[in-house]
PDB file of C-alpha atoms and ligand atoms in Angstrom:
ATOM      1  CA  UNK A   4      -8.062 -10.540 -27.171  1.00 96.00           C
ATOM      2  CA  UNK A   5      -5.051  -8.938 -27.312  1.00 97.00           C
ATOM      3  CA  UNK A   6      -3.945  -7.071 -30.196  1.00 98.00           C
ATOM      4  CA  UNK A   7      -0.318  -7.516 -32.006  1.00 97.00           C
ATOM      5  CA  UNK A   8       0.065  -3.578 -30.965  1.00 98.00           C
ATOM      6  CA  UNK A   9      -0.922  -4.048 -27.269  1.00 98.00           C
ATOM      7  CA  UNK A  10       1.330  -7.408 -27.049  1.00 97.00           C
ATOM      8  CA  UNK A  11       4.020  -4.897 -28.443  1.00 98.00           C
ATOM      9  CA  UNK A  12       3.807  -2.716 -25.468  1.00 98.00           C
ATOM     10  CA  UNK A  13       3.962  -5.706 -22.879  1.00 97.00           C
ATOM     11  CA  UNK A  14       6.945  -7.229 -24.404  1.00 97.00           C
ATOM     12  CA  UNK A  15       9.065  -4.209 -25.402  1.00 98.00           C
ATOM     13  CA  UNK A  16       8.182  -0.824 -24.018  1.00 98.00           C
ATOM     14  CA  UNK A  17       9.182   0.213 -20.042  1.00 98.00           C
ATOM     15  CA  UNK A  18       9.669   3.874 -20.564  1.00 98.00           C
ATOM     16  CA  UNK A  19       9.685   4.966 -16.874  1.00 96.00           C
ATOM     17  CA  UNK A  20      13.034   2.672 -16.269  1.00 95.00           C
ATOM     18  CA  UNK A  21      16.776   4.639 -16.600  1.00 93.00           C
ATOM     19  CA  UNK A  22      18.778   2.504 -15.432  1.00 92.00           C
ATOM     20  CA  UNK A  23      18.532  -1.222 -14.551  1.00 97.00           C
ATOM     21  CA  UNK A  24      19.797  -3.654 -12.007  1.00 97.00           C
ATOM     22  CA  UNK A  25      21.489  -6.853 -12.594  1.00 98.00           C
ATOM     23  CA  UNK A  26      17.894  -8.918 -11.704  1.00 98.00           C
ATOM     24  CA  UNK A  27      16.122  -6.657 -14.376  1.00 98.00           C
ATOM     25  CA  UNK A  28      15.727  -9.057 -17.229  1.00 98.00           C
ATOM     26  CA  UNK A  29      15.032 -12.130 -14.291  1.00 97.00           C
ATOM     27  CA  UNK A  30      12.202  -9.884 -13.049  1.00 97.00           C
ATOM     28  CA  UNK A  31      10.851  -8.410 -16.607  1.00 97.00           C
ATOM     29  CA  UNK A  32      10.388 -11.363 -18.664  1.00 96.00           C
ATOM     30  CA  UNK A  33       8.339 -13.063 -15.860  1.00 93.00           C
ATOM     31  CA  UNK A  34       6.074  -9.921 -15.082  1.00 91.00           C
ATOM     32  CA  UNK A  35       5.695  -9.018 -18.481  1.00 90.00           C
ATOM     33  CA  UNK A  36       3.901 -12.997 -19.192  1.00 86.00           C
ATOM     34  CA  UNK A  37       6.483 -13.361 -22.117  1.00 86.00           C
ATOM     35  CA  UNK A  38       7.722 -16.988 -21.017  1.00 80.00           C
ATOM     36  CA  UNK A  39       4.588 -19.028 -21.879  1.00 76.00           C
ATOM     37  CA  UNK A  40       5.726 -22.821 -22.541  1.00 85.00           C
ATOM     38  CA  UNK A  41       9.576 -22.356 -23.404  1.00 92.00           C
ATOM     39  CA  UNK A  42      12.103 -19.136 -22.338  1.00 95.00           C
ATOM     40  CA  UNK A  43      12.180 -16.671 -24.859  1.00 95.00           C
ATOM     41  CA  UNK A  44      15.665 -16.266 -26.485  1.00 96.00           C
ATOM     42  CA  UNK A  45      15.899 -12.431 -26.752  1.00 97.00           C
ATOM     43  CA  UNK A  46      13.267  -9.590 -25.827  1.00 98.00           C
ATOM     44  CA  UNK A  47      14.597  -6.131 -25.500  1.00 98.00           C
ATOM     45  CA  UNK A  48      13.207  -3.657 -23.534  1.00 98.00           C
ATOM     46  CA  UNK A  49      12.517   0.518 -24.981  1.00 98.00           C
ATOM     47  CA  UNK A  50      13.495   2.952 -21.881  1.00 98.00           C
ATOM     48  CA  UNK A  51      11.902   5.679 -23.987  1.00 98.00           C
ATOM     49  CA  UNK A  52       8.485   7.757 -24.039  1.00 98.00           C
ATOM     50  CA  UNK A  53       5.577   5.979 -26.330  1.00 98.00           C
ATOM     51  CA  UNK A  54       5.285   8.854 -28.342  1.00 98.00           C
ATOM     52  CA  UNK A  55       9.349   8.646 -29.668  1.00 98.00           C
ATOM     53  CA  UNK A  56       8.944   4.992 -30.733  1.00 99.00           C
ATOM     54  CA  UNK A  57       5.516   5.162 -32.340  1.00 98.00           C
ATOM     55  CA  UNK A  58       7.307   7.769 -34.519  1.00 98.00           C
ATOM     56  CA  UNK A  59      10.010   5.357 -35.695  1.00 98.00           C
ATOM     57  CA  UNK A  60       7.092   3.645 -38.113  1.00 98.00           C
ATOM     58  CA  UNK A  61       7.249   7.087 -39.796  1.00 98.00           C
ATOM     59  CA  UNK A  62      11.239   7.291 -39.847  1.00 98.00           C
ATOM     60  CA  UNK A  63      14.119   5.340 -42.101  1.00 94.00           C
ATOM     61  CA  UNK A  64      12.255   1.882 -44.294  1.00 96.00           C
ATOM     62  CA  UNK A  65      15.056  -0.541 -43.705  1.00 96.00           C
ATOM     63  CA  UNK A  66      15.180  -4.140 -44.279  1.00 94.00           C
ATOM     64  CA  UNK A  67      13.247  -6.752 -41.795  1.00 94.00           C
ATOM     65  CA  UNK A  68      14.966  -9.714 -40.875  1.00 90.00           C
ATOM     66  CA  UNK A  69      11.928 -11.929 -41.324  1.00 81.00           C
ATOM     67  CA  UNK A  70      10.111 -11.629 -44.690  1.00 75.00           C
ATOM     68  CA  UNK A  71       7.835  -9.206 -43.131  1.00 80.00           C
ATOM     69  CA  UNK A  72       7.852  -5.611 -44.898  1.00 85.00           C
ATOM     70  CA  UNK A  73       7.442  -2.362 -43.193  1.00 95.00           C
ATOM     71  CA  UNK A  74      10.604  -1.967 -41.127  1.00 97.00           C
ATOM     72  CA  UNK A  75      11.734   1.186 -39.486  1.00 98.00           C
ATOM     73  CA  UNK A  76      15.118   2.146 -37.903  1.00 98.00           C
ATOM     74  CA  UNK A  77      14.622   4.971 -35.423  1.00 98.00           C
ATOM     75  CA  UNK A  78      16.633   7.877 -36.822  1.00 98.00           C
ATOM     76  CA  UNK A  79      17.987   8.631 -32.975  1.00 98.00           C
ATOM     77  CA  UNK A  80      19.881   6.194 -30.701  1.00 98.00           C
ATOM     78  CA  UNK A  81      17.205   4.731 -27.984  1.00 98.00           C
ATOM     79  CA  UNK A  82      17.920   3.613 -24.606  1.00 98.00           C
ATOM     80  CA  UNK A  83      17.319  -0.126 -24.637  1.00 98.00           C
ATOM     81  CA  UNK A  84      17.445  -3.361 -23.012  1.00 98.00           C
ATOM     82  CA  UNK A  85      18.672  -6.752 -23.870  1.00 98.00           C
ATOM     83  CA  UNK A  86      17.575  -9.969 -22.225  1.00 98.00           C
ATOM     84  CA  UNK A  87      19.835 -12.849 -23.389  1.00 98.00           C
ATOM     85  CA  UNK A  88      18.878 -16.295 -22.148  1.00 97.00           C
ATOM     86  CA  UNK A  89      21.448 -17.957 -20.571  1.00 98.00           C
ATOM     87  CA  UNK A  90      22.684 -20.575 -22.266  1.00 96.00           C
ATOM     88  CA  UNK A  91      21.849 -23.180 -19.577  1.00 95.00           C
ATOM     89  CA  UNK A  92      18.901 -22.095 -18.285  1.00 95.00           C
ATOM     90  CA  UNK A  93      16.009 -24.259 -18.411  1.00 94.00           C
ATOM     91  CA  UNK A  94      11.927 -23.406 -18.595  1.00 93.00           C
ATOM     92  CA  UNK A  95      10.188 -22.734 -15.891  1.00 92.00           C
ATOM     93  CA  UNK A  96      13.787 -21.444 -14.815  1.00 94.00           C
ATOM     94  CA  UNK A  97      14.435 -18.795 -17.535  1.00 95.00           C
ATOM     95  CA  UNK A  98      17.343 -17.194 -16.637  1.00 97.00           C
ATOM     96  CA  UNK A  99      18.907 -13.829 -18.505  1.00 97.00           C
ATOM     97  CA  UNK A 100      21.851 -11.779 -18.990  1.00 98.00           C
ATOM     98  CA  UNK A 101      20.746  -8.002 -18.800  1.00 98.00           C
ATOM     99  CA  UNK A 102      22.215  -5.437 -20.865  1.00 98.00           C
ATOM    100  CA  UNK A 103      21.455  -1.976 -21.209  1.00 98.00           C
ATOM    101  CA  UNK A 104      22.549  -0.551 -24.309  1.00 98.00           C
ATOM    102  CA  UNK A 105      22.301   3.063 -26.589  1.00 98.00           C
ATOM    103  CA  UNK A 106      21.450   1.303 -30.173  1.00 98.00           C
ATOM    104  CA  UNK A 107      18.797   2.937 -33.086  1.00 98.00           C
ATOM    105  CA  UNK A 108      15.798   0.294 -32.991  1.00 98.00           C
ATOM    106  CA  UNK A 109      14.113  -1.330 -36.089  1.00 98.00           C
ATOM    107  CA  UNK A 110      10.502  -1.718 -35.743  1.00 98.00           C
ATOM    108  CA  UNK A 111       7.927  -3.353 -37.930  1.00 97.00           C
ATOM    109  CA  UNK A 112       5.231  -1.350 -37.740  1.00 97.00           C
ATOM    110  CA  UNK A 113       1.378  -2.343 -39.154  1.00 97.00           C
ATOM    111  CA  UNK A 114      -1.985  -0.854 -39.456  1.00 97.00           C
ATOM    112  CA  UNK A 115      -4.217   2.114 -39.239  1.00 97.00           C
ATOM    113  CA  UNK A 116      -2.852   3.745 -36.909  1.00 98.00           C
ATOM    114  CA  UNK A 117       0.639   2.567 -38.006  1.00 98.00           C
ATOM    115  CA  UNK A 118       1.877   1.459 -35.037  1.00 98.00           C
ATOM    116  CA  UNK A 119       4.964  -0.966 -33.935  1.00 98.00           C
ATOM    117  CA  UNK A 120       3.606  -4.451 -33.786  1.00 97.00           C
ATOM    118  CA  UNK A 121       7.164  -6.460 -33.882  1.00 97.00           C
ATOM    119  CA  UNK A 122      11.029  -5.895 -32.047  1.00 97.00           C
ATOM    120  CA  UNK A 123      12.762  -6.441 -35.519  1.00 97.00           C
ATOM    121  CA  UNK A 124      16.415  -5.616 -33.942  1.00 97.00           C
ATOM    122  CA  UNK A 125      18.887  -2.829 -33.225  1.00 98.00           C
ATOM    123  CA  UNK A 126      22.112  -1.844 -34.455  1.00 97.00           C
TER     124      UNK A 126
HETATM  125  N1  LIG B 209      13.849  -9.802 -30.372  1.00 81.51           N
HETATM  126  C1  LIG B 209      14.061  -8.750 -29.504  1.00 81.51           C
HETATM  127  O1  LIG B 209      13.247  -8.469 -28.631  1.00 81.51           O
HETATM  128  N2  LIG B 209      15.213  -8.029 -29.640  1.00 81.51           N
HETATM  129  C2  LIG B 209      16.135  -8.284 -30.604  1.00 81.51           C
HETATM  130  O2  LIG B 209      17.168  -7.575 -30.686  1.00 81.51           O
HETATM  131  C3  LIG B 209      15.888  -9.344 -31.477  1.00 81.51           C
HETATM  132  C4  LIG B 209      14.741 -10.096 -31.338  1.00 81.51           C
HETATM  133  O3  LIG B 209      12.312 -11.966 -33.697  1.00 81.51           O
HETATM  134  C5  LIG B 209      11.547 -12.765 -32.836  1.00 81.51           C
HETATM  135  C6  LIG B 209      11.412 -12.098 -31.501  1.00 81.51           C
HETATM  136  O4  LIG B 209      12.693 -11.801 -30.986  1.00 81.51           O
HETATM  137  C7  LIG B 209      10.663 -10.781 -31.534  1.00 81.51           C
HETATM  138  O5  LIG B 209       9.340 -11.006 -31.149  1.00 81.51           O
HETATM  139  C8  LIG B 209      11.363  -9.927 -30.523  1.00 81.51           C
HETATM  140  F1  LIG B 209      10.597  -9.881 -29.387  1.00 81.51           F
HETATM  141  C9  LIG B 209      12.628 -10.630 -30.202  1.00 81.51           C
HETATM  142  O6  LIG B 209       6.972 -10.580 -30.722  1.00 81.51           O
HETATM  143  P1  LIG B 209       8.108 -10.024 -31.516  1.00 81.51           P
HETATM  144  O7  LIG B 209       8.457  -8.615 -31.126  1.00 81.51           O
HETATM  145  O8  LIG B 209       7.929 -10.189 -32.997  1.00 81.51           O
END
């Protein structure tokens, strides 16, 4: 089964990507397997080595936006990813606006090793 971690790294991490196309987010959220029933509102994408953003879980406790404790803001700003549904796209036909932003990440991060388990946000 997979673990919260490993789900982690399918739905957020593509470090080897700089820059991205237009079709990106189309392409992503349907070879990732994030879509599974409905079209996921917002995923965002980390364009930066695993290393860097295991070490936010050891940088800045912020706030989470869920009740869940344990959130980390990454002290640098990452290169990143936004997938935005559009607002009339329908499942199977998940369709996304792609935007590739310079934001710090917040992470929740769990577990021995404390790794990043959810995509709390950016700012
Ligand atoms: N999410 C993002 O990927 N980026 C954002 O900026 C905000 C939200 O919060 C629920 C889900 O929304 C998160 O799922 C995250 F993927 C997405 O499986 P997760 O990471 O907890």
């Amino acid at each position: 089964k997979e673990t919260q971690a490993e789900k982690f790294l399918r739905q957020h991490m593509d470090p080897d990507t700089s820059t991205v196309t237009a079709s990106y987010c189309n392409k992503m959220m349907k070879h990732q397997n994030i879509m599974v029933g409905d079209c996921k509102l917002v995923n965002t994408f980390i364009h930066e080595p695993l290393p860097d953003v295991q070490a936010v879980c050891f940088q800045g406790n912020v706030p989470c936006k869920n009740t869940k404790p344990n959130c980390h803001k990454s002290s640098s700003k990452m290169r990143i990813t936004d997938c935005h549904l559009k607002k009339e796209a329908k499942y199977p036909k998940c369709e996304y606006e792609t935007q590739q932003l310079r934001k710090s990440i917040i992470v929740t991060c769990e577990g021995n090793p404390y790794v990043p388990v959810h995509f709390n946000g950016s700012v």
